[in-house]
């Protein structure tokens, strides 16, 4: 695997291991996540795992640490599969292939995205128990806490999620809320914290990814910013343009398109599947605002895997 995986897959791990743990408000993605995982790192130290050379020396300790990081993700996935009663049809196997194979480089090493994956997993567990209000409450509390300490854009995710939950029952409400949202962005543009967005789109990161999201209009005007983000939402939901870059992106394109169609179908239903679909929808909009490239968008979309498996299991019935 070291010869197959790019070194960029270990950037998260290196950042977390070198960060100073902190639980203060807006501590940042690395410092806040390092604080969450400090017990895990202490456990690794207790087990005698030397993390000082993580990702630079591929030995038994590297493998043990990656295995320690992999197990929670696999456990969450299989709990959802087991409890949701996923069928062994072709579409379900494809979703499982994406969850276990395409995402292997990300969940198979120290990463930050396991935390939001756990957040969506807890919501899915509540949905499977038919405790829909509890699922929404968990999403609110966890997203609020995570946004205030670790990733601030989860506060936007939470806001979009709540709007979606209250408007998704009517197409007119959806259109009206999207128009209103675009208007809010347009008129509040001078007050948008550009620094948070520009960090992710820093020029020095252009060489890290081959799938940079290039905008059609200037991003420093209100109209250009709004159009860029609306178009980015559709481009992320249906990233067909990646096929023009290379055919190797075909599995990722097919997965994201299928996930979007699954989401759209579920949004027309009710109960738990609608809540899960709104969660995927809200995260897609949030990604359209912040993601600098398709690769990052795919990696961060790992948080939606429990939700997608749940939607896949319930695609033929309403919960």
Tab-separated table of C-alpha atoms in Angstrom:
chain	number	residue	atom	x	y	z
A	1	UNK	CA	0.000	0.000	0.000
A	2	UNK	CA	2.769	2.591	0.616
A	3	UNK	CA	3.788	2.274	-3.023
A	4	UNK	CA	0.186	2.814	-4.136
A	5	UNK	CA	-0.854	5.606	-1.811
A	6	UNK	CA	0.264	9.153	-2.464
A	7	UNK	CA	2.084	11.004	0.312
A	8	UNK	CA	-0.784	13.524	0.454
A	9	UNK	CA	-2.924	10.884	2.132
A	10	UNK	CA	-0.764	11.334	5.225
A	11	UNK	CA	-0.940	15.118	5.430
A	12	UNK	CA	-3.820	14.949	7.904
A	13	UNK	CA	-1.940	12.529	10.120
A	14	UNK	CA	1.200	14.651	10.126
A	15	UNK	CA	-0.811	17.766	10.903
A	16	UNK	CA	-2.683	16.133	13.779
A	17	UNK	CA	0.437	14.656	15.341
A	18	UNK	CA	2.247	18.003	15.252
A	19	UNK	CA	-0.715	20.135	16.395
A	20	UNK	CA	-1.157	21.410	19.949
A	21	UNK	CA	-4.452	19.972	21.270
A	22	UNK	CA	-7.012	22.614	22.173
A	23	UNK	CA	-10.722	22.659	22.982
A	24	UNK	CA	-11.137	26.437	22.943
A	25	UNK	CA	-13.609	28.165	20.670
A	26	UNK	CA	-12.547	28.091	17.016
A	27	UNK	CA	-9.392	26.163	17.856
A	28	UNK	CA	-9.169	25.016	14.256
A	29	UNK	CA	-9.480	21.708	12.450
A	30	UNK	CA	-6.077	20.366	13.477
A	31	UNK	CA	-5.855	21.636	17.056
A	32	UNK	CA	-9.481	20.777	17.803
A	33	UNK	CA	-9.246	17.315	16.252
A	34	UNK	CA	-5.923	16.682	18.015
A	35	UNK	CA	-7.718	17.381	21.301
A	36	UNK	CA	-10.488	14.916	20.420
A	37	UNK	CA	-7.946	12.239	19.530
A	38	UNK	CA	-5.502	12.885	22.368
A	39	UNK	CA	-6.756	9.761	24.235
A	40	UNK	CA	-6.137	7.694	21.096
A	41	UNK	CA	-2.615	9.025	20.761
A	42	UNK	CA	-2.025	8.310	24.451
A	43	UNK	CA	-3.284	4.766	23.922
A	44	UNK	CA	-0.892	4.343	20.997
A	45	UNK	CA	1.961	5.568	23.175
A	46	UNK	CA	0.917	3.154	25.928
A	47	UNK	CA	0.966	0.329	23.385
A	48	UNK	CA	4.519	1.282	22.463
A	49	UNK	CA	3.759	2.734	19.018
A	50	UNK	CA	6.311	5.312	17.919
A	51	UNK	CA	4.440	7.990	15.957
A	52	UNK	CA	7.391	10.345	15.536
A	53	UNK	CA	8.169	8.859	12.112
A	54	UNK	CA	4.574	8.318	11.021
A	55	UNK	CA	4.232	8.208	7.212
A	56	UNK	CA	7.992	8.455	6.717
A	57	UNK	CA	8.779	4.908	7.821
A	58	UNK	CA	6.413	2.159	6.709
A	59	UNK	CA	6.901	-0.577	9.287
A	60	UNK	CA	4.881	-2.653	11.710
A	61	UNK	CA	4.128	0.321	13.958
A	62	UNK	CA	2.832	2.315	10.992
A	63	UNK	CA	0.580	-0.601	10.068
A	64	UNK	CA	-0.637	-1.041	13.654
A	65	UNK	CA	-1.538	2.652	13.939
A	66	UNK	CA	-3.426	2.615	10.649
A	67	UNK	CA	-5.241	-0.530	11.752
A	68	UNK	CA	-6.175	1.170	15.023
A	69	UNK	CA	-7.572	4.088	13.031
A	70	UNK	CA	-9.378	1.841	10.546
A	71	UNK	CA	-11.378	-0.270	12.984
A	72	UNK	CA	-13.872	2.418	14.167
A	73	UNK	CA	-14.824	3.244	10.578
A	74	UNK	CA	-15.303	-0.400	9.614
A	75	UNK	CA	-17.339	-1.039	12.764
A	76	UNK	CA	-19.619	1.918	12.014
A	77	UNK	CA	-20.144	0.835	8.417
A	78	UNK	CA	-20.955	-2.749	9.300
A	79	UNK	CA	-23.332	-1.732	12.098
A	80	UNK	CA	-25.320	0.351	9.603
A	81	UNK	CA	-25.242	-2.468	7.044
A	82	UNK	CA	-26.429	-4.991	9.621
A	83	UNK	CA	-29.092	-2.840	11.268
A	84	UNK	CA	-30.433	-1.366	8.033
A	85	UNK	CA	-30.712	-4.746	6.339
A	86	UNK	CA	-28.793	-3.813	3.203
A	87	UNK	CA	-29.570	-6.147	0.315
A	88	UNK	CA	-26.865	-7.809	-1.783
A	89	UNK	CA	-28.027	-6.309	-5.074
A	90	UNK	CA	-25.709	-4.625	-7.559
A	91	UNK	CA	-26.375	-1.051	-6.445
A	92	UNK	CA	-25.845	-1.913	-2.776
A	93	UNK	CA	-22.605	-3.706	-3.573
A	94	UNK	CA	-21.470	-0.633	-5.493
A	95	UNK	CA	-22.126	1.598	-2.480
A	96	UNK	CA	-20.208	-0.832	-0.274
A	97	UNK	CA	-17.354	-0.892	-2.777
A	98	UNK	CA	-17.162	2.901	-2.567
A	99	UNK	CA	-17.320	2.876	1.231
A	100	UNK	CA	-14.659	0.212	1.709
A	101	UNK	CA	-12.395	0.468	-1.344
A	102	UNK	CA	-12.499	3.993	-2.745
A	103	UNK	CA	-12.275	5.462	0.743
A	104	UNK	CA	-9.588	3.058	1.962
A	105	UNK	CA	-6.721	5.589	1.628
A	106	UNK	CA	-8.639	8.046	3.817
A	107	UNK	CA	-10.024	5.915	6.634
A	108	UNK	CA	-6.931	3.689	6.524
A	109	UNK	CA	-4.646	6.386	7.920
A	110	UNK	CA	-4.806	9.050	10.620
A	111	UNK	CA	-7.416	11.522	9.435
A	112	UNK	CA	-9.844	14.209	10.612
A	113	UNK	CA	-12.895	13.002	8.710
A	114	UNK	CA	-13.612	10.093	11.016
A	115	UNK	CA	-15.160	12.597	13.473
A	116	UNK	CA	-17.944	13.934	11.194
A	117	UNK	CA	-18.430	10.347	9.990
A	118	UNK	CA	-19.151	9.400	13.598
A	119	UNK	CA	-21.585	12.322	13.842
A	120	UNK	CA	-23.613	11.087	10.879
A	121	UNK	CA	-23.346	7.526	12.183
A	122	UNK	CA	-24.984	8.466	15.503
A	123	UNK	CA	-27.811	10.146	13.580
A	124	UNK	CA	-28.288	7.034	11.429
A	125	UNK	CA	-28.434	4.824	14.525
A	126	UNK	CA	-31.253	7.019	15.828
A	127	UNK	CA	-33.008	6.894	12.451
A	128	UNK	CA	-32.778	3.115	12.404
A	129	UNK	CA	-34.461	3.102	15.815
A	130	UNK	CA	-37.183	5.324	14.282
A	131	UNK	CA	-36.296	8.127	16.685
A	132	UNK	CA	-36.342	10.871	14.109
A	133	UNK	CA	-36.425	13.803	16.512
A	134	UNK	CA	-33.483	12.344	18.391
A	135	UNK	CA	-31.551	12.055	15.120
A	136	UNK	CA	-32.156	15.731	14.324
A	137	UNK	CA	-31.255	16.735	17.885
A	138	UNK	CA	-27.997	14.784	17.668
A	139	UNK	CA	-27.138	16.475	14.384
A	140	UNK	CA	-27.843	19.884	15.896
A	141	UNK	CA	-25.840	19.358	19.073
A	142	UNK	CA	-22.872	17.592	17.463
A	143	UNK	CA	-22.662	19.959	14.488
A	144	UNK	CA	-22.873	22.974	16.777
A	145	UNK	CA	-20.125	21.685	19.076
A	146	UNK	CA	-17.942	20.583	16.173
A	147	UNK	CA	-18.433	23.868	14.354
A	148	UNK	CA	-17.635	26.013	17.379
A	149	UNK	CA	-14.429	24.169	18.226
A	150	UNK	CA	-13.101	22.378	15.131
A	151	UNK	CA	-14.530	23.270	11.700
A	152	UNK	CA	-16.489	26.478	11.524
A	153	UNK	CA	-18.142	25.607	8.224
A	154	UNK	CA	-20.201	23.000	10.095
A	155	UNK	CA	-22.139	25.939	11.520
A	156	UNK	CA	-23.167	26.736	7.940
A	157	UNK	CA	-23.916	23.050	7.392
A	158	UNK	CA	-26.210	23.126	10.429
A	159	UNK	CA	-28.003	26.259	9.229
A	160	UNK	CA	-28.567	24.816	5.750
A	161	UNK	CA	-29.704	21.507	7.255
A	162	UNK	CA	-32.349	23.188	9.413
A	163	UNK	CA	-33.613	25.240	6.467
A	164	UNK	CA	-33.770	22.109	4.309
A	165	UNK	CA	-35.690	20.153	6.941
A	166	UNK	CA	-38.355	22.859	7.160
A	167	UNK	CA	-38.677	23.544	3.428
A	168	UNK	CA	-38.069	20.212	1.704
A	169	UNK	CA	-41.768	19.274	1.734
A	170	UNK	CA	-42.464	21.835	-0.999
A	171	UNK	CA	-40.615	22.618	-4.210
A	172	UNK	CA	-41.698	26.229	-3.941
A	173	UNK	CA	-40.204	26.458	-0.463
A	174	UNK	CA	-36.962	24.912	-1.710
A	175	UNK	CA	-36.674	27.333	-4.606
A	176	UNK	CA	-37.634	30.269	-2.382
A	177	UNK	CA	-35.071	29.292	0.262
A	178	UNK	CA	-32.305	28.916	-2.332
A	179	UNK	CA	-33.143	32.305	-3.848
A	180	UNK	CA	-33.243	33.834	-0.369
A	181	UNK	CA	-29.931	32.178	0.480
A	182	UNK	CA	-28.305	33.547	-2.660
A	183	UNK	CA	-29.685	36.996	-1.804
A	184	UNK	CA	-28.274	36.804	1.734
A	185	UNK	CA	-24.851	35.844	0.364
A	186	UNK	CA	-25.013	38.636	-2.199
A	187	UNK	CA	-25.907	41.416	0.237
A	188	UNK	CA	-23.703	40.144	3.081
A	189	UNK	CA	-20.690	39.641	0.824
A	190	UNK	CA	-18.615	42.455	2.385
A	191	UNK	CA	-18.884	40.704	5.768
A	192	UNK	CA	-18.008	37.180	4.634
A	193	UNK	CA	-14.831	35.969	6.414
A	194	UNK	CA	-12.816	35.508	3.245
A	195	UNK	CA	-9.768	34.317	5.193
A	196	UNK	CA	-11.484	31.019	6.024
A	197	UNK	CA	-12.206	30.371	2.349
A	198	UNK	CA	-8.896	31.622	1.005
A	199	UNK	CA	-6.910	29.330	3.308
A	200	UNK	CA	-8.345	26.318	1.524
A	201	UNK	CA	-7.791	27.874	-1.893
A	202	UNK	CA	-4.231	29.045	-1.232
A	203	UNK	CA	-2.105	29.063	-4.357
A	204	UNK	CA	0.598	26.927	-2.780
A	205	UNK	CA	-1.918	24.075	-2.569
A	206	UNK	CA	-2.479	23.962	-6.326
A	207	UNK	CA	0.281	21.399	-6.813
A	208	UNK	CA	-1.247	19.086	-4.194
A	209	UNK	CA	-4.320	18.265	-6.279
A	210	UNK	CA	-4.903	17.665	-9.985
A	211	UNK	CA	-8.630	18.352	-9.655
A	212	UNK	CA	-8.686	21.999	-8.627
A	213	UNK	CA	-12.137	23.606	-8.911
A	214	UNK	CA	-11.670	26.598	-11.199
A	215	UNK	CA	-14.381	29.244	-11.115
A	216	UNK	CA	-16.008	30.836	-14.137
A	217	UNK	CA	-16.156	34.340	-12.690
A	218	UNK	CA	-14.050	36.523	-10.439
A	219	UNK	CA	-14.482	35.364	-6.858
A	220	UNK	CA	-14.028	38.762	-5.218
A	221	UNK	CA	-17.285	40.303	-6.324
A	222	UNK	CA	-20.656	39.523	-4.770
A	223	UNK	CA	-22.219	38.396	-8.050
A	224	UNK	CA	-19.207	36.323	-9.075
A	225	UNK	CA	-18.968	34.680	-5.653
A	226	UNK	CA	-22.664	33.765	-5.695
A	227	UNK	CA	-22.632	32.355	-9.230
A	228	UNK	CA	-19.430	30.444	-8.553
A	229	UNK	CA	-20.896	28.758	-5.478
A	230	UNK	CA	-24.224	27.897	-7.119
A	231	UNK	CA	-22.439	26.383	-10.102
A	232	UNK	CA	-19.997	24.583	-7.766
A	233	UNK	CA	-22.947	22.901	-6.066
A	234	UNK	CA	-24.069	21.319	-9.342
A	235	UNK	CA	-20.489	20.544	-10.371
A	236	UNK	CA	-19.874	18.703	-7.102
A	237	UNK	CA	-23.192	16.886	-7.289
A	238	UNK	CA	-22.483	15.744	-10.870
A	239	UNK	CA	-18.688	16.001	-11.390
A	240	UNK	CA	-18.771	14.786	-15.004
A	241	UNK	CA	-16.013	17.226	-15.942
A	242	UNK	CA	-13.517	14.964	-14.161
A	243	UNK	CA	-13.879	12.458	-16.984
A	244	UNK	CA	-12.301	15.021	-19.292
A	245	UNK	CA	-9.243	15.115	-17.051
A	246	UNK	CA	-8.710	11.370	-16.838
A	247	UNK	CA	-10.737	8.132	-17.082
A	248	UNK	CA	-9.249	7.028	-13.742
A	249	UNK	CA	-11.767	9.318	-12.052
A	250	UNK	CA	-14.699	7.319	-13.455
A	251	UNK	CA	-15.450	5.380	-10.210
A	252	UNK	CA	-15.503	8.611	-8.210
A	253	UNK	CA	-17.731	10.347	-10.773
A	254	UNK	CA	-20.128	7.415	-10.869
A	255	UNK	CA	-20.251	7.271	-7.061
A	256	UNK	CA	-20.972	10.976	-6.620
A	257	UNK	CA	-23.628	11.023	-9.334
A	258	UNK	CA	-25.306	7.966	-7.823
A	259	UNK	CA	-25.182	9.514	-4.349
A	260	UNK	CA	-26.844	12.657	-5.693
A	261	UNK	CA	-29.606	10.706	-7.435
A	262	UNK	CA	-30.124	8.654	-4.272
A	263	UNK	CA	-30.396	11.880	-2.296
A	264	UNK	CA	-32.898	13.436	-4.726
A	265	UNK	CA	-35.089	10.330	-4.649
A	266	UNK	CA	-35.057	10.228	-0.847
A	267	UNK	CA	-35.920	13.912	-0.515
A	268	UNK	CA	-39.272	13.184	-2.152
A	269	UNK	CA	-40.094	10.669	0.590
A	270	UNK	CA	-40.732	11.236	4.280
A	271	UNK	CA	-39.499	10.307	7.730
A	272	UNK	CA	-35.960	9.102	8.276
A	273	UNK	CA	-34.904	8.955	4.640
A	274	UNK	CA	-35.863	12.603	4.157
A	275	UNK	CA	-33.767	13.611	7.167
A	276	UNK	CA	-30.784	11.665	5.844
A	277	UNK	CA	-31.223	13.169	2.375
A	278	UNK	CA	-31.400	16.687	3.821
A	279	UNK	CA	-28.142	16.002	5.639
A	280	UNK	CA	-26.412	14.986	2.397
A	281	UNK	CA	-27.950	17.971	0.617
A	282	UNK	CA	-26.785	20.420	3.306
A	283	UNK	CA	-23.268	19.051	3.223
A	284	UNK	CA	-23.157	19.341	-0.572
A	285	UNK	CA	-24.073	23.023	-0.372
A	286	UNK	CA	-21.481	23.569	2.359
A	287	UNK	CA	-18.848	21.889	0.216
A	288	UNK	CA	-19.740	24.161	-2.698
A	289	UNK	CA	-18.787	27.144	-0.530
A	290	UNK	CA	-15.466	25.915	0.819
A	291	UNK	CA	-13.980	23.028	-1.146
A	292	UNK	CA	-10.927	23.973	-3.258
A	293	UNK	CA	-10.809	20.793	-5.351
A	294	UNK	CA	-12.804	17.677	-6.196
A	295	UNK	CA	-10.354	15.452	-4.337
A	296	UNK	CA	-10.920	17.258	-1.050
A	297	UNK	CA	-14.658	17.200	-1.662
A	298	UNK	CA	-14.578	13.444	-2.153
A	299	UNK	CA	-12.433	12.905	0.958
A	300	UNK	CA	-14.629	15.060	3.183
A	301	UNK	CA	-17.741	13.383	1.784
A	302	UNK	CA	-16.691	10.346	3.823
A	303	UNK	CA	-18.928	11.725	6.561
A	304	UNK	CA	-21.941	10.927	4.376
A	305	UNK	CA	-21.183	7.224	3.933
A	306	UNK	CA	-23.355	5.990	6.854
A	307	UNK	CA	-26.176	8.163	5.519
A	308	UNK	CA	-25.791	6.841	1.971
A	309	UNK	CA	-25.779	3.223	3.122
A	310	UNK	CA	-28.935	3.978	5.098
A	311	UNK	CA	-30.560	5.584	2.037
A	312	UNK	CA	-29.492	2.679	-0.142
A	313	UNK	CA	-31.110	0.200	2.245
A	314	UNK	CA	-34.355	2.194	2.249
A	315	UNK	CA	-34.538	3.216	-1.375
A	316	UNK	CA	-37.563	1.002	-1.976
A	317	UNK	CA	-39.532	1.847	1.148
A	318	UNK	CA	-40.388	4.798	3.348
A	319	UNK	CA	-39.304	4.782	7.003
